[in-house]
């Protein structure tokens, strides 16, 4: 019986049962909010999910209005980062050399309004549909409380 259970368990795992879900690409902002002039660091993780690929993977990230790219801060653990067309940022590389590629860059909050700013990046490769990842920053999150605190309307 133990051999039968072990064989069943092995076949179930090979079929994908009980396996951890595969993580996809992700994008985060740290900190998630800031006042005018504050710095925010974006981190994008592109993961090789165990499928060896020699295809080139491309990432395009347009820094939205309300945020200002800090020149020279685009960096990646492998591949080629390109900020020559800032605020459009690009990265290109393959996933065969590393299981996870980390791309980072800095922006400053350039808006004086209290608003939510969503920044999207598009990851694409030949033979695969494009994938979008987003992160949201709260610009001047406490600004609408200041007139009440200071006694101004």
PDB file of C-alpha atoms in Angstrom:
ATOM      1  CA  UNK A   1       0.000   0.000   0.000  1.00  0.00           C
ATOM      2  CA  UNK A   2       2.814   2.465   0.796  1.00  0.00           C
ATOM      3  CA  UNK A   3       4.278   2.006  -2.696  1.00  0.00           C
ATOM      4  CA  UNK A   4       0.846   2.596  -4.223  1.00  0.00           C
ATOM      5  CA  UNK A   5       0.383   5.774  -2.160  1.00  0.00           C
ATOM      6  CA  UNK A   6       3.861   6.999  -3.105  1.00  0.00           C
ATOM      7  CA  UNK A   7       3.247   6.329  -6.807  1.00  0.00           C
ATOM      8  CA  UNK A   8      -0.139   8.087  -6.662  1.00  0.00           C
ATOM      9  CA  UNK A   9       1.423  11.085  -4.884  1.00  0.00           C
ATOM     10  CA  UNK A  10       4.232  11.259  -7.474  1.00  0.00           C
ATOM     11  CA  UNK A  11       1.804  11.142 -10.407  1.00  0.00           C
ATOM     12  CA  UNK A  12      -0.433  13.750  -8.777  1.00  0.00           C
ATOM     13  CA  UNK A  13       2.511  16.121  -8.261  1.00  0.00           C
ATOM     14  CA  UNK A  14       3.704  15.570 -11.844  1.00  0.00           C
ATOM     15  CA  UNK A  15       0.204  16.498 -13.007  1.00  0.00           C
ATOM     16  CA  UNK A  16       0.439  19.735 -10.995  1.00  0.00           C
ATOM     17  CA  UNK A  17      -1.746  18.835  -8.029  1.00  0.00           C
ATOM     18  CA  UNK A  18      -0.636  20.276  -4.718  1.00  0.00           C
ATOM     19  CA  UNK A  19       2.094  22.394  -6.283  1.00  0.00           C
ATOM     20  CA  UNK A  20       2.664  25.966  -5.199  1.00  0.00           C
ATOM     21  CA  UNK A  21       1.158  28.458  -7.647  1.00  0.00           C
ATOM     22  CA  UNK A  22       3.722  29.960  -9.974  1.00  0.00           C
ATOM     23  CA  UNK A  23       4.557  33.561  -9.226  1.00  0.00           C
ATOM     24  CA  UNK A  24       4.381  35.983 -12.092  1.00  0.00           C
ATOM     25  CA  UNK A  25       6.097  39.286 -12.579  1.00  0.00           C
ATOM     26  CA  UNK A  26       5.394  41.937  -9.978  1.00  0.00           C
ATOM     27  CA  UNK A  27       5.936  45.644  -9.435  1.00  0.00           C
ATOM     28  CA  UNK A  28       6.124  47.480  -6.122  1.00  0.00           C
ATOM     29  CA  UNK A  29       6.650  51.059  -4.984  1.00  0.00           C
ATOM     30  CA  UNK A  30       8.470  51.934  -1.779  1.00  0.00           C
ATOM     31  CA  UNK A  31       7.276  53.894   0.029  1.00  0.00           C
ATOM     32  CA  UNK A  32       3.711  53.700  -1.297  1.00  0.00           C
ATOM     33  CA  UNK A  33       3.138  57.393  -0.799  1.00  0.00           C
ATOM     34  CA  UNK A  34       4.920  60.664  -0.426  1.00  0.00           C
ATOM     35  CA  UNK A  35       4.658  64.408  -0.438  1.00  0.00           C
ATOM     36  CA  UNK A  36       5.865  66.728  -3.180  1.00  0.00           C
ATOM     37  CA  UNK A  37       9.595  66.176  -3.737  1.00  0.00           C
ATOM     38  CA  UNK A  38       9.768  62.854  -1.866  1.00  0.00           C
ATOM     39  CA  UNK A  39      11.627  59.944  -3.487  1.00  0.00           C
ATOM     40  CA  UNK A  40       9.935  56.665  -4.393  1.00  0.00           C
ATOM     41  CA  UNK A  41      11.737  53.524  -5.593  1.00  0.00           C
ATOM     42  CA  UNK A  42      10.011  51.171  -8.020  1.00  0.00           C
ATOM     43  CA  UNK A  43      11.075  47.525  -8.109  1.00  0.00           C
ATOM     44  CA  UNK A  44      10.030  45.152 -10.887  1.00  0.00           C
ATOM     45  CA  UNK A  45      10.671  41.412 -10.633  1.00  0.00           C
ATOM     46  CA  UNK A  46      10.645  39.340 -13.812  1.00  0.00           C
ATOM     47  CA  UNK A  47      10.816  35.656 -13.016  1.00  0.00           C
ATOM     48  CA  UNK A  48      11.841  32.671 -15.080  1.00  0.00           C
ATOM     49  CA  UNK A  49       9.187  30.156 -14.085  1.00  0.00           C
ATOM     50  CA  UNK A  50      11.371  27.150 -14.851  1.00  0.00           C
ATOM     51  CA  UNK A  51      10.936  27.333 -18.605  1.00  0.00           C
ATOM     52  CA  UNK A  52      14.335  27.864 -20.195  1.00  0.00           C
ATOM     53  CA  UNK A  53      14.089  30.661 -22.709  1.00  0.00           C
ATOM     54  CA  UNK A  54      16.613  32.274 -24.956  1.00  0.00           C
ATOM     55  CA  UNK A  55      14.000  34.654 -26.358  1.00  0.00           C
ATOM     56  CA  UNK A  56      14.531  38.318 -25.648  1.00  0.00           C
ATOM     57  CA  UNK A  57      12.173  39.770 -23.074  1.00  0.00           C
ATOM     58  CA  UNK A  58      11.344  43.474 -23.328  1.00  0.00           C
ATOM     59  CA  UNK A  59       9.966  45.767 -20.644  1.00  0.00           C
ATOM     60  CA  UNK A  60       8.545  49.236 -21.276  1.00  0.00           C
ATOM     61  CA  UNK A  61       7.595  51.524 -18.407  1.00  0.00           C
ATOM     62  CA  UNK A  62       6.322  55.060 -18.939  1.00  0.00           C
ATOM     63  CA  UNK A  63       6.587  57.159 -15.788  1.00  0.00           C
ATOM     64  CA  UNK A  64       3.192  58.885 -15.474  1.00  0.00           C
ATOM     65  CA  UNK A  65       2.470  62.564 -14.879  1.00  0.00           C
ATOM     66  CA  UNK A  66       2.758  63.481 -11.227  1.00  0.00           C
ATOM     67  CA  UNK A  67       6.047  61.605 -10.906  1.00  0.00           C
ATOM     68  CA  UNK A  68       9.474  62.610 -12.228  1.00  0.00           C
ATOM     69  CA  UNK A  69      12.125  60.034 -13.155  1.00  0.00           C
ATOM     70  CA  UNK A  70      15.468  60.535 -11.391  1.00  0.00           C
ATOM     71  CA  UNK A  71      18.034  60.343 -14.237  1.00  0.00           C
ATOM     72  CA  UNK A  72      20.602  57.558 -14.019  1.00  0.00           C
ATOM     73  CA  UNK A  73      18.752  55.422 -11.470  1.00  0.00           C
ATOM     74  CA  UNK A  74      17.447  52.705 -13.840  1.00  0.00           C
ATOM     75  CA  UNK A  75      19.349  49.511 -12.956  1.00  0.00           C
ATOM     76  CA  UNK A  76      18.914  45.762 -13.489  1.00  0.00           C
ATOM     77  CA  UNK A  77      20.596  42.624 -12.153  1.00  0.00           C
ATOM     78  CA  UNK A  78      21.093  41.483 -15.779  1.00  0.00           C
ATOM     79  CA  UNK A  79      20.095  42.594 -19.248  1.00  0.00           C
ATOM     80  CA  UNK A  80      20.259  46.098 -20.674  1.00  0.00           C
ATOM     81  CA  UNK A  81      18.424  48.996 -18.982  1.00  0.00           C
ATOM     82  CA  UNK A  82      17.822  52.059 -21.183  1.00  0.00           C
ATOM     83  CA  UNK A  83      16.623  55.457 -19.928  1.00  0.00           C
ATOM     84  CA  UNK A  84      17.614  57.495 -23.012  1.00  0.00           C
ATOM     85  CA  UNK A  85      13.931  58.245 -23.805  1.00  0.00           C
ATOM     86  CA  UNK A  86      12.913  59.086 -20.224  1.00  0.00           C
ATOM     87  CA  UNK A  87      10.207  59.223 -18.997  1.00  0.00           C
ATOM     88  CA  UNK A  88       9.840  56.085 -21.161  1.00  0.00           C
ATOM     89  CA  UNK A  89      12.112  53.484 -19.556  1.00  0.00           C
ATOM     90  CA  UNK A  90      13.111  50.244 -21.269  1.00  0.00           C
ATOM     91  CA  UNK A  91      14.856  47.011 -20.347  1.00  0.00           C
ATOM     92  CA  UNK A  92      15.803  44.089 -22.579  1.00  0.00           C
ATOM     93  CA  UNK A  93      17.339  40.722 -21.742  1.00  0.00           C
ATOM     94  CA  UNK A  94      16.890  36.960 -21.516  1.00  0.00           C
ATOM     95  CA  UNK A  95      15.693  34.912 -18.561  1.00  0.00           C
ATOM     96  CA  UNK A  96      17.989  31.936 -19.054  1.00  0.00           C
ATOM     97  CA  UNK A  97      20.877  33.434 -17.094  1.00  0.00           C
ATOM     98  CA  UNK A  98      18.936  34.183 -13.907  1.00  0.00           C
ATOM     99  CA  UNK A  99      15.745  32.815 -12.330  1.00  0.00           C
ATOM    100  CA  UNK A 100      14.718  36.329 -11.222  1.00  0.00           C
ATOM    101  CA  UNK A 101      15.719  39.662 -12.697  1.00  0.00           C
ATOM    102  CA  UNK A 102      15.287  42.751 -10.546  1.00  0.00           C
ATOM    103  CA  UNK A 103      14.821  46.137 -12.190  1.00  0.00           C
ATOM    104  CA  UNK A 104      14.776  49.288 -10.045  1.00  0.00           C
ATOM    105  CA  UNK A 105      14.515  53.023 -10.588  1.00  0.00           C
ATOM    106  CA  UNK A 106      13.716  56.132  -8.581  1.00  0.00           C
ATOM    107  CA  UNK A 107      11.161  58.870  -9.102  1.00  0.00           C
ATOM    108  CA  UNK A 108      10.193  61.933  -7.112  1.00  0.00           C
ATOM    109  CA  UNK A 109       6.644  63.020  -6.417  1.00  0.00           C
ATOM    110  CA  UNK A 110       6.119  65.901  -8.841  1.00  0.00           C
ATOM    111  CA  UNK A 111       2.463  66.575  -8.101  1.00  0.00           C
ATOM    112  CA  UNK A 112       1.258  69.081  -5.551  1.00  0.00           C
ATOM    113  CA  UNK A 113      -2.252  67.602  -5.593  1.00  0.00           C
ATOM    114  CA  UNK A 114      -3.501  64.815  -3.352  1.00  0.00           C
ATOM    115  CA  UNK A 115      -3.959  61.961  -5.816  1.00  0.00           C
ATOM    116  CA  UNK A 116      -3.431  58.294  -6.533  1.00  0.00           C
ATOM    117  CA  UNK A 117      -0.912  57.682  -9.347  1.00  0.00           C
ATOM    118  CA  UNK A 118      -0.815  54.265 -11.001  1.00  0.00           C
ATOM    119  CA  UNK A 119       2.323  53.315 -12.898  1.00  0.00           C
ATOM    120  CA  UNK A 120       2.207  50.387 -15.340  1.00  0.00           C
ATOM    121  CA  UNK A 121       4.959  48.421 -17.034  1.00  0.00           C
ATOM    122  CA  UNK A 122       4.461  46.070 -19.987  1.00  0.00           C
ATOM    123  CA  UNK A 123       6.562  42.919 -20.331  1.00  0.00           C
ATOM    124  CA  UNK A 124       6.588  41.165 -23.716  1.00  0.00           C
ATOM    125  CA  UNK A 125       8.438  38.367 -25.480  1.00  0.00           C
ATOM    126  CA  UNK A 126       8.060  36.657 -28.864  1.00  0.00           C
ATOM    127  CA  UNK A 127       5.462  33.906 -28.684  1.00  0.00           C
ATOM    128  CA  UNK A 128       3.886  35.204 -25.465  1.00  0.00           C
ATOM    129  CA  UNK A 129       1.209  37.818 -24.930  1.00  0.00           C
ATOM    130  CA  UNK A 130       2.203  41.038 -23.165  1.00  0.00           C
ATOM    131  CA  UNK A 131       1.839  41.140 -19.380  1.00  0.00           C
ATOM    132  CA  UNK A 132       1.157  44.354 -17.456  1.00  0.00           C
ATOM    133  CA  UNK A 133       2.239  44.966 -13.879  1.00  0.00           C
ATOM    134  CA  UNK A 134       1.234  48.026 -11.876  1.00  0.00           C
ATOM    135  CA  UNK A 135       2.036  49.819  -8.643  1.00  0.00           C
ATOM    136  CA  UNK A 136       0.197  52.764  -7.127  1.00  0.00           C
ATOM    137  CA  UNK A 137       1.672  55.717  -5.255  1.00  0.00           C
ATOM    138  CA  UNK A 138      -0.361  58.131  -3.140  1.00  0.00           C
ATOM    139  CA  UNK A 139       0.888  61.643  -3.810  1.00  0.00           C
ATOM    140  CA  UNK A 140       0.487  64.102  -0.947  1.00  0.00           C
ATOM    141  CA  UNK A 141      -1.800  61.725   0.979  1.00  0.00           C
ATOM    142  CA  UNK A 142      -2.354  64.077   3.942  1.00  0.00           C
ATOM    143  CA  UNK A 143      -2.691  67.320   2.022  1.00  0.00           C
ATOM    144  CA  UNK A 144      -6.495  67.484   2.166  1.00  0.00           C
ATOM    145  CA  UNK A 145      -6.300  67.343   5.991  1.00  0.00           C
ATOM    146  CA  UNK A 146      -3.897  70.296   6.340  1.00  0.00           C
ATOM    147  CA  UNK A 147      -6.439  73.145   5.841  1.00  0.00           C
ATOM    148  CA  UNK A 148      -8.582  71.708   8.673  1.00  0.00           C
ATOM    149  CA  UNK A 149      -5.578  71.319  10.985  1.00  0.00           C
ATOM    150  CA  UNK A 150      -4.240  74.779  10.203  1.00  0.00           C
ATOM    151  CA  UNK A 151      -7.660  76.411  10.430  1.00  0.00           C
ATOM    152  CA  UNK A 152      -7.764  77.403   6.742  1.00  0.00           C
ATOM    153  CA  UNK A 153     -10.547  76.471   4.364  1.00  0.00           C
TER     154      UNK A 153
END
